[in-house]
Amino acid sequence: MPYLSNEPAAPAFLHRMLNAHPDGCCTPAPAIKPAPAPRRARLADLDAYLHCSIIGTCLTTGELRKLVPRYAPQLDRKSATDLEIHHTAVELSTQGEGAAKELHKALDTRHSLAIKRFKPAAGEAALETLWREALAHGDVPGAYWALLTHPLCSQDLLRQAFGDVHMLSHLVGASNRADLRRLTGLEEECARLRAQNAAQQGRLQQLGAQHHQDMAAAEQQATQLALLRDQHADLASSSLVAELALLRAELDACNAQLALQSGRRAEAEALLEASQQRVAAQERELSHLRTEADCSRTEAQALEQALEQALAPQTALPLLPQLHGRSVLYVGGRPQSTTALTQLVAAAGGELLSHDGGIEDRKGMLSALLPRAQLVVFPVDCISHNAMHVTRQLAERAGIPCHPLRTASVGSFVELMRRLHGDQRWEPAA
């Protein structure tokens, strides 16, 4: 190592003397170059079996559609399918030339924060801890790329991370089975209510018929009473007094019968009104259950279609429509569902921004997240009324579409995103 000093430089003759005797005792030792620091792995240096998961997990289809056709002239940027774009990107990743370098640069740019977070890790244990934390928070794409390219990532840890990413595609199964069981229960309850409603309709018809009979009897008695009153004016002779007394007795009996029939009629009308109210309530309940059943069926179909697409051989289609880098703000919900939704949105090329719905002490955080989102959703069964009101108010003020989810399940979220696919307010900027 060179000697550093504040003394003036040695005279030139002294240098000539030292150079004239290279083997002398005063000859300085040659400088030792430090060993080069290990560098991050390049995309082309990684094993080929990793390229598919890296391209599919860490880059969006929109980014690939802009980059890949520049190095694959046979692909048309607009008409090529997402699968063709993906396969071509995987092939270009192994070449190690311009295309692979551009893909590597795009990955580094997109996930620069994750790379900085993983950079200080000094060993495999620290890397594994960072990877587990990223999985728990749903921040998989950036952490996956930062881990695989870290100079201290071992083969065992690399294979472990690859397996974790592979298993994320199976999370939707349990939620789908639960929704199907609930749908079956709703259909059985709907059938029971239909039978109960039919019985109530029959009882209502019987009460209506009885009411009509009572009304007819009352009208007949009123007609007879009017006739008797008309005849009473003509009763002048004493020979008709006995008949008049008899008629009065019959009239009293008719009045008593009329009073009895009137009471029965009032009771029947009250019973009819109560029955109509029960039928109306049951019809509202049946309509609500039908709506719930339709929603559950729609969510189950959406999950089934998404699962079939995910499990279909030789496909790499995401479970959700492509989000093209857009962000969804999810307010409320359960941590387990939020983690799964974060992974699904990331797989579709988007970002899920989550807020637990604690409005009283985290309203400022919700206001900070809103400008980053292009869509706001919240599950109505897992959020407080105050949080729901504040979320709607802030989204309306910011001009961001806001939609409620029927439940906090994965199925409700998948169904809504598929239903909103094609909405002009939800389309990416050109």
Coordinates of C-alpha atoms in Angstrom, one line a residue:
M1 CA 0.0 0.0 0.0
P2 CA 1.5 3.5 -0.9
Y3 CA 2.8 5.5 2.0
L4 CA 0.8 8.7 2.6
S5 CA 2.5 11.7 4.2
N6 CA 2.3 15.5 4.4
E7 CA 6.2 15.7 3.9
P8 CA 7.4 17.2 0.5
A9 CA 8.0 14.9 -2.4
A10 CA 11.4 13.1 -2.5
P11 CA 13.9 14.5 -4.9
A12 CA 14.1 13.0 -8.4
F13 CA 17.6 11.5 -7.8
L14 CA 16.2 9.5 -4.9
H15 CA 13.6 7.9 -7.2
R16 CA 16.3 7.1 -9.7
M17 CA 18.4 5.4 -7.0
L18 CA 15.5 3.3 -5.9
N19 CA 14.6 2.3 -9.4
A20 CA 18.3 1.4 -10.0
H21 CA 18.1 -1.2 -7.2
P22 CA 14.8 -3.0 -7.5
D23 CA 16.0 -5.8 -5.3
G24 CA 17.1 -3.5 -2.5
C25 CA 15.6 -3.6 1.0
C26 CA 13.9 -0.3 0.5
T27 CA 11.9 -1.3 -2.5
P28 CA 8.1 -0.7 -1.7
A29 CA 5.9 -3.8 -1.7
P30 CA 3.5 -4.1 -4.7
A31 CA -0.1 -3.0 -3.9
I32 CA -2.6 -5.8 -3.2
K33 CA -5.8 -5.3 -5.2
P34 CA -9.0 -6.0 -3.1
A35 CA -11.2 -8.9 -4.3
P36 CA -14.1 -7.7 -6.4
A37 CA -17.4 -7.5 -4.5
P38 CA -20.1 -10.1 -5.6
R39 CA -22.5 -8.6 -8.1
R40 CA -26.2 -9.2 -8.6
A41 CA -27.2 -11.9 -11.0
R42 CA -28.3 -10.9 -14.5
L43 CA -31.6 -12.2 -15.9
A44 CA -29.8 -14.2 -18.6
D45 CA -27.5 -15.8 -15.8
L46 CA -30.5 -17.3 -14.0
D47 CA -31.6 -20.9 -14.7
A48 CA -34.0 -21.1 -17.6
Y49 CA -36.8 -22.7 -15.6
L50 CA -37.1 -19.4 -13.5
H51 CA -37.6 -17.1 -16.5
C52 CA -41.3 -18.0 -16.9
S53 CA -42.2 -17.2 -13.3
I54 CA -40.1 -14.0 -13.3
I55 CA -41.7 -12.6 -16.5
G56 CA -45.2 -13.6 -15.5
T57 CA -45.0 -12.4 -11.9
C58 CA -42.7 -9.3 -12.0
L59 CA -43.7 -7.5 -15.2
T60 CA -47.1 -6.6 -16.5
T61 CA -48.5 -7.5 -19.9
G62 CA -48.6 -3.9 -20.8
E63 CA -44.9 -3.4 -20.1
L64 CA -44.1 -6.5 -22.1
R65 CA -46.3 -5.5 -25.0
K66 CA -44.3 -2.3 -25.3
L67 CA -40.8 -3.8 -25.0
V68 CA -40.9 -7.3 -26.6
P69 CA -42.0 -6.4 -30.2
R70 CA -38.9 -4.2 -30.6
Y71 CA -36.8 -7.4 -30.5
A72 CA -39.4 -9.8 -32.1
P73 CA -40.5 -8.2 -35.5
Q74 CA -42.7 -11.2 -36.2
L75 CA -45.1 -10.1 -33.4
D76 CA -47.7 -7.4 -33.9
R77 CA -47.9 -5.1 -30.9
K78 CA -51.7 -4.9 -31.1
S79 CA -52.9 -8.3 -32.5
A80 CA -50.5 -10.6 -30.6
T81 CA -52.0 -12.5 -27.7
D82 CA -50.8 -12.1 -24.1
L83 CA -49.6 -15.7 -24.3
E84 CA -47.5 -15.0 -27.4
I85 CA -46.0 -11.9 -25.8
H86 CA -45.2 -13.9 -22.6
H87 CA -43.6 -16.9 -24.5
T88 CA -41.5 -14.6 -26.6
A89 CA -40.3 -12.6 -23.6
V90 CA -39.2 -15.9 -21.9
E91 CA -37.3 -16.9 -25.0
L92 CA -35.5 -13.5 -25.2
S93 CA -34.5 -13.7 -21.5
T94 CA -32.1 -16.6 -22.2
Q95 CA -30.2 -14.8 -25.0
G96 CA -28.2 -12.4 -22.9
E97 CA -28.1 -9.7 -25.5
G98 CA -30.0 -6.5 -26.1
A99 CA -33.5 -8.0 -25.3
A100 CA -32.4 -9.7 -22.1
K101 CA -30.6 -6.5 -21.0
E102 CA -33.7 -4.4 -21.7
L103 CA -35.9 -6.9 -19.7
H104 CA -33.4 -6.8 -16.9
K105 CA -33.4 -3.0 -16.9
A106 CA -37.2 -2.9 -16.9
L107 CA -37.3 -5.2 -13.9
D108 CA -34.8 -3.2 -12.0
T109 CA -36.6 0.1 -12.7
R110 CA -40.0 -1.3 -11.7
H111 CA -38.8 -2.9 -8.5
S112 CA -36.0 -0.5 -7.4
L113 CA -37.5 -0.1 -4.0
A114 CA -37.5 -3.8 -3.3
I115 CA -33.9 -4.1 -4.6
K116 CA -32.8 -1.4 -2.1
R117 CA -34.7 -3.1 0.7
F118 CA -32.9 -6.4 0.0
K119 CA -29.5 -5.0 -0.7
P120 CA -28.2 -4.7 2.9
A121 CA -29.0 -8.4 3.6
A122 CA -25.7 -10.0 4.7
G123 CA -26.7 -13.6 4.6
E124 CA -29.2 -16.2 3.6
A125 CA -31.1 -15.9 6.9
A126 CA -31.7 -12.2 6.4
L127 CA -32.8 -12.8 2.8
E128 CA -35.3 -15.5 3.9
T129 CA -36.7 -13.1 6.6
L130 CA -37.2 -10.4 4.0
W131 CA -38.9 -12.8 1.7
R132 CA -41.3 -14.1 4.4
E133 CA -42.2 -10.6 5.3
A134 CA -43.0 -9.8 1.6
L135 CA -45.2 -12.9 1.3
A136 CA -47.1 -11.9 4.5
H137 CA -47.8 -8.4 3.1
G138 CA -48.5 -9.6 -0.5
D139 CA -45.5 -7.7 -1.9
V140 CA -44.4 -10.7 -4.0
P141 CA -43.3 -9.3 -7.5
G142 CA -40.6 -6.9 -6.3
A143 CA -39.4 -9.2 -3.5
Y144 CA -39.2 -12.1 -5.9
W145 CA -37.0 -10.3 -8.4
A146 CA -34.8 -8.7 -5.7
L147 CA -34.2 -12.1 -4.0
L148 CA -33.4 -14.1 -7.2
T149 CA -30.8 -11.5 -8.3
H150 CA -29.2 -11.0 -4.9
P151 CA -25.5 -12.1 -4.9
L152 CA -26.0 -14.0 -1.6
C153 CA -29.1 -16.0 -2.6
S154 CA -28.4 -19.7 -2.4
Q155 CA -29.9 -22.4 -4.6
D156 CA -32.0 -23.8 -1.8
L157 CA -33.6 -20.3 -1.0
L158 CA -34.0 -19.7 -4.8
R159 CA -36.0 -23.0 -5.2
Q160 CA -38.0 -22.2 -2.0
A161 CA -39.1 -18.8 -3.4
F162 CA -40.0 -20.4 -6.8
G163 CA -42.2 -23.0 -5.0
D164 CA -43.9 -20.2 -2.9
V165 CA -44.8 -18.3 -6.1
H166 CA -46.0 -21.4 -7.8
M167 CA -48.4 -22.3 -4.9
L168 CA -50.1 -18.9 -4.9
S169 CA -52.2 -20.0 -7.9
H170 CA -54.0 -22.5 -5.6
L171 CA -55.4 -20.0 -3.1
V172 CA -58.7 -19.6 -4.9
G173 CA -59.8 -23.2 -4.3
A174 CA -61.0 -22.9 -0.7
S175 CA -62.9 -19.7 -1.2
N176 CA -64.7 -21.2 -4.2
R177 CA -65.8 -24.3 -2.3
A178 CA -67.2 -22.2 0.6
D179 CA -69.3 -20.1 -1.8
L180 CA -70.7 -23.1 -3.5
R181 CA -71.8 -24.6 -0.2
R182 CA -73.5 -21.3 0.7
L183 CA -75.2 -21.2 -2.7
T184 CA -76.7 -24.7 -2.2
G185 CA -78.0 -23.6 1.2
L186 CA -79.6 -20.5 -0.2
E187 CA -81.3 -22.5 -3.0
E188 CA -82.8 -24.9 -0.4
E189 CA -84.0 -22.0 1.7
C190 CA -85.6 -20.4 -1.4
A191 CA -87.5 -23.6 -2.2
R192 CA -88.8 -23.7 1.4
L193 CA -90.0 -20.1 1.2
R194 CA -91.7 -20.8 -2.1
A195 CA -93.7 -23.7 -0.5
Q196 CA -94.6 -21.5 2.5
N197 CA -95.7 -18.7 0.2
A198 CA -97.9 -21.1 -1.7
A199 CA -99.6 -22.2 1.5
Q200 CA -100.1 -18.6 2.5
Q201 CA -101.7 -17.8 -0.9
G202 CA -104.1 -20.7 -0.4
R203 CA -105.1 -19.5 3.1
L204 CA -105.5 -16.0 1.7
Q205 CA -107.9 -17.2 -1.0
Q206 CA -110.0 -19.1 1.6
L207 CA -110.3 -15.9 3.7
G208 CA -111.2 -13.9 0.6
A209 CA -114.0 -16.4 -0.3
Q210 CA -115.4 -16.2 3.2
H211 CA -115.3 -12.5 3.1
H212 CA -117.3 -12.4 -0.1
Q213 CA -119.9 -14.7 1.4
D214 CA -120.2 -12.5 4.5
M215 CA -120.6 -9.4 2.4
A216 CA -123.3 -11.1 0.3
A217 CA -125.3 -12.2 3.4
A218 CA -125.1 -8.7 4.8
E219 CA -126.4 -7.2 1.6
Q220 CA -129.2 -9.7 1.5
Q221 CA -130.2 -8.8 5.1
A222 CA -130.1 -5.1 4.3
T223 CA -132.4 -5.6 1.4
Q224 CA -134.8 -7.6 3.5
L225 CA -134.7 -4.9 6.2
A226 CA -135.6 -2.2 3.7
L227 CA -138.4 -4.3 2.3
L228 CA -139.8 -4.8 5.8
R229 CA -139.7 -1.0 6.5
D230 CA -141.6 -0.3 3.3
Q231 CA -144.3 -2.9 4.2
H232 CA -144.5 -1.4 7.7
A233 CA -146.1 1.8 6.4
D234 CA -148.9 -0.3 4.8
L235 CA -149.8 -2.1 8.0
A236 CA -152.9 -0.3 9.1
S237 CA -155.4 -2.9 10.1
S238 CA -155.4 -4.8 13.4
S239 CA -155.4 -8.1 11.5
L240 CA -151.9 -7.4 10.6
V241 CA -150.6 -6.6 14.1
A242 CA -149.7 -10.2 14.8
E243 CA -147.8 -10.4 11.5
L244 CA -146.1 -7.2 12.4
A245 CA -144.9 -8.5 15.7
L246 CA -143.6 -11.6 14.0
L247 CA -141.8 -9.5 11.5
R248 CA -140.3 -7.4 14.2
A249 CA -139.1 -10.5 15.9
E250 CA -137.6 -11.7 12.6
L251 CA -136.1 -8.2 12.2
D252 CA -134.4 -8.4 15.6
A253 CA -133.1 -11.8 14.7
C254 CA -131.8 -10.4 11.4
N255 CA -130.1 -7.5 13.2
A256 CA -128.4 -9.9 15.6
Q257 CA -127.3 -12.0 12.7
L258 CA -126.1 -8.9 10.9
A259 CA -124.1 -7.8 13.9
L260 CA -122.6 -11.2 14.2
Q261 CA -121.7 -11.2 10.5
S262 CA -120.3 -7.7 10.7
G263 CA -118.0 -8.8 13.5
R264 CA -116.9 -11.8 11.5
R265 CA -116.3 -9.6 8.5
A266 CA -114.2 -7.2 10.5
E267 CA -112.2 -10.1 12.0
A268 CA -111.8 -11.5 8.5
E269 CA -110.6 -8.2 7.1
A270 CA -108.1 -7.8 9.9
L271 CA -106.9 -11.4 9.3
L272 CA -106.7 -10.7 5.6
E273 CA -104.6 -7.5 6.1
A274 CA -102.3 -9.4 8.5
S275 CA -101.9 -12.2 6.0
Q276 CA -101.2 -9.7 3.2
Q277 CA -98.5 -8.0 5.3
R278 CA -96.9 -11.4 6.0
V279 CA -97.0 -12.4 2.4
A280 CA -95.5 -9.0 1.4
A281 CA -92.7 -9.5 4.0
Q282 CA -92.1 -13.0 2.8
E283 CA -92.0 -11.8 -0.8
R284 CA -89.4 -9.2 0.1
E285 CA -87.4 -11.8 2.0
L286 CA -87.7 -14.2 -1.0
S287 CA -86.6 -11.4 -3.4
H288 CA -83.6 -10.7 -1.1
L289 CA -82.7 -14.4 -1.0
R290 CA -83.0 -14.6 -4.8
T291 CA -80.7 -11.6 -5.1
E292 CA -78.2 -13.2 -2.7
A293 CA -78.4 -16.5 -4.6
D294 CA -77.9 -14.8 -7.9
C295 CA -74.9 -12.9 -6.5
S296 CA -73.5 -16.1 -5.1
R297 CA -74.1 -17.9 -8.3
T298 CA -72.4 -15.1 -10.3
E299 CA -69.4 -15.1 -7.9
A300 CA -69.2 -18.9 -8.0
Q301 CA -69.3 -18.8 -11.9
A302 CA -66.6 -16.1 -12.0
L303 CA -64.4 -18.1 -9.6
E304 CA -65.0 -21.3 -11.6
Q305 CA -64.1 -19.7 -14.9
A306 CA -61.1 -18.1 -13.3
L307 CA -60.0 -21.4 -11.8
E308 CA -60.5 -23.2 -15.1
Q309 CA -58.4 -20.7 -16.9
A310 CA -55.7 -20.9 -14.2
L311 CA -55.6 -24.7 -14.3
A312 CA -56.0 -25.1 -18.1
P313 CA -52.8 -26.7 -19.6
Q314 CA -50.4 -24.5 -21.6
T315 CA -52.0 -21.2 -20.5
A316 CA -50.7 -18.4 -18.3
L317 CA -53.8 -16.3 -18.2
P318 CA -54.4 -14.3 -14.9
L319 CA -57.4 -14.9 -12.8
L320 CA -58.5 -11.3 -13.2
P321 CA -58.7 -9.1 -16.4
Q322 CA -55.4 -7.3 -17.1
L323 CA -55.1 -4.2 -15.0
H324 CA -52.2 -2.6 -16.9
G325 CA -50.5 -1.1 -14.0
R326 CA -53.6 0.4 -12.4
S327 CA -54.2 0.4 -8.6
V328 CA -57.2 -0.7 -6.6
L329 CA -57.8 0.7 -3.1
Y330 CA -59.4 -2.0 -0.9
V331 CA -60.9 -0.6 2.4
G332 CA -61.8 -3.0 5.2
G333 CA -62.0 -6.8 4.7
R334 CA -60.0 -9.6 6.4
P335 CA -56.2 -9.9 6.4
Q336 CA -56.4 -13.4 4.9
S337 CA -58.6 -12.3 2.0
T338 CA -56.6 -9.1 1.5
T339 CA -53.4 -11.1 1.1
A340 CA -54.9 -13.4 -1.5
L341 CA -56.4 -10.4 -3.4
T342 CA -53.1 -8.6 -3.4
Q343 CA -51.5 -11.6 -5.1
L344 CA -54.4 -11.9 -7.6
V345 CA -54.2 -8.2 -8.5
A346 CA -50.4 -8.3 -8.8
A347 CA -50.7 -11.4 -11.1
A348 CA -53.1 -9.4 -13.3
G349 CA -50.6 -6.5 -13.6
G350 CA -52.1 -4.2 -11.0
E351 CA -51.5 -3.1 -7.4
L352 CA -53.8 -3.5 -4.5
L353 CA -53.6 -0.7 -1.9
S354 CA -55.2 -1.9 1.3
H355 CA -56.6 0.0 4.3
D356 CA -58.0 -1.8 7.3
G357 CA -61.0 0.6 7.7
G358 CA -59.8 2.1 11.0
I359 CA -61.1 5.6 10.1
E360 CA -60.9 7.2 13.5
D361 CA -57.1 7.0 13.8
R362 CA -56.0 6.3 10.2
K363 CA -58.1 8.8 8.1
G364 CA -54.9 10.6 7.0
M365 CA -53.5 7.3 5.6
L366 CA -56.7 6.7 3.6
S367 CA -56.5 10.2 2.2
A368 CA -52.8 9.6 1.2
L369 CA -53.7 6.3 -0.5
L370 CA -56.6 7.7 -2.6
P371 CA -54.5 9.7 -5.2
R372 CA -52.6 6.5 -6.1
A373 CA -55.8 4.5 -6.9
Q374 CA -58.0 4.4 -10.0
L375 CA -60.7 2.4 -8.3
V376 CA -62.0 2.1 -4.7
V377 CA -63.8 -1.0 -3.3
F378 CA -65.0 -2.1 0.1
P379 CA -66.8 -5.2 1.4
V380 CA -70.1 -4.2 3.1
D381 CA -70.0 -7.2 5.5
C382 CA -66.5 -6.3 6.9
I383 CA -66.4 -2.5 7.3
S384 CA -68.0 -0.1 9.8
H385 CA -70.7 2.4 8.7
N386 CA -68.5 5.3 9.6
A387 CA -65.6 3.9 7.5
M388 CA -68.0 3.2 4.6
H389 CA -69.3 6.8 4.7
V390 CA -65.9 8.4 4.8
T391 CA -64.6 6.2 2.0
R392 CA -67.5 7.1 -0.3
Q393 CA -67.2 10.8 0.5
L394 CA -63.4 10.9 -0.2
A395 CA -63.7 8.8 -3.4
E396 CA -66.5 11.1 -4.7
R397 CA -64.5 14.2 -3.8
A398 CA -61.5 12.8 -5.7
G399 CA -63.6 11.7 -8.7
I400 CA -62.5 8.0 -8.3
P401 CA -65.1 5.2 -9.1
C402 CA -66.2 3.6 -5.8
H403 CA -68.0 0.2 -5.7
P404 CA -69.2 -1.9 -2.8
L405 CA -68.5 -5.7 -2.6
R406 CA -71.2 -8.0 -1.3
T407 CA -68.8 -9.9 0.9
A408 CA -65.1 -9.8 1.8
S409 CA -64.6 -13.1 -0.2
V410 CA -62.3 -13.6 -3.1
G411 CA -65.3 -14.5 -5.2
S412 CA -67.0 -11.1 -4.7
F413 CA -63.8 -9.3 -5.8
V414 CA -63.2 -11.5 -8.9
E415 CA -66.9 -11.0 -9.9
L416 CA -66.8 -7.2 -9.6
M417 CA -63.5 -6.9 -11.5
R418 CA -64.8 -9.0 -14.4
R419 CA -68.1 -7.0 -14.4
L420 CA -66.2 -3.7 -14.5
H421 CA -63.9 -4.9 -17.3
G422 CA -64.5 -2.6 -20.2
D423 CA -65.9 0.4 -18.2
Q424 CA -64.5 3.5 -19.9
R425 CA -63.8 5.2 -16.5
W426 CA -61.8 2.1 -15.6
E427 CA -59.8 1.8 -18.8
P428 CA -56.1 2.7 -18.7
A429 CA -54.8 6.0 -20.3
A430 CA -53.8 5.7 -23.9

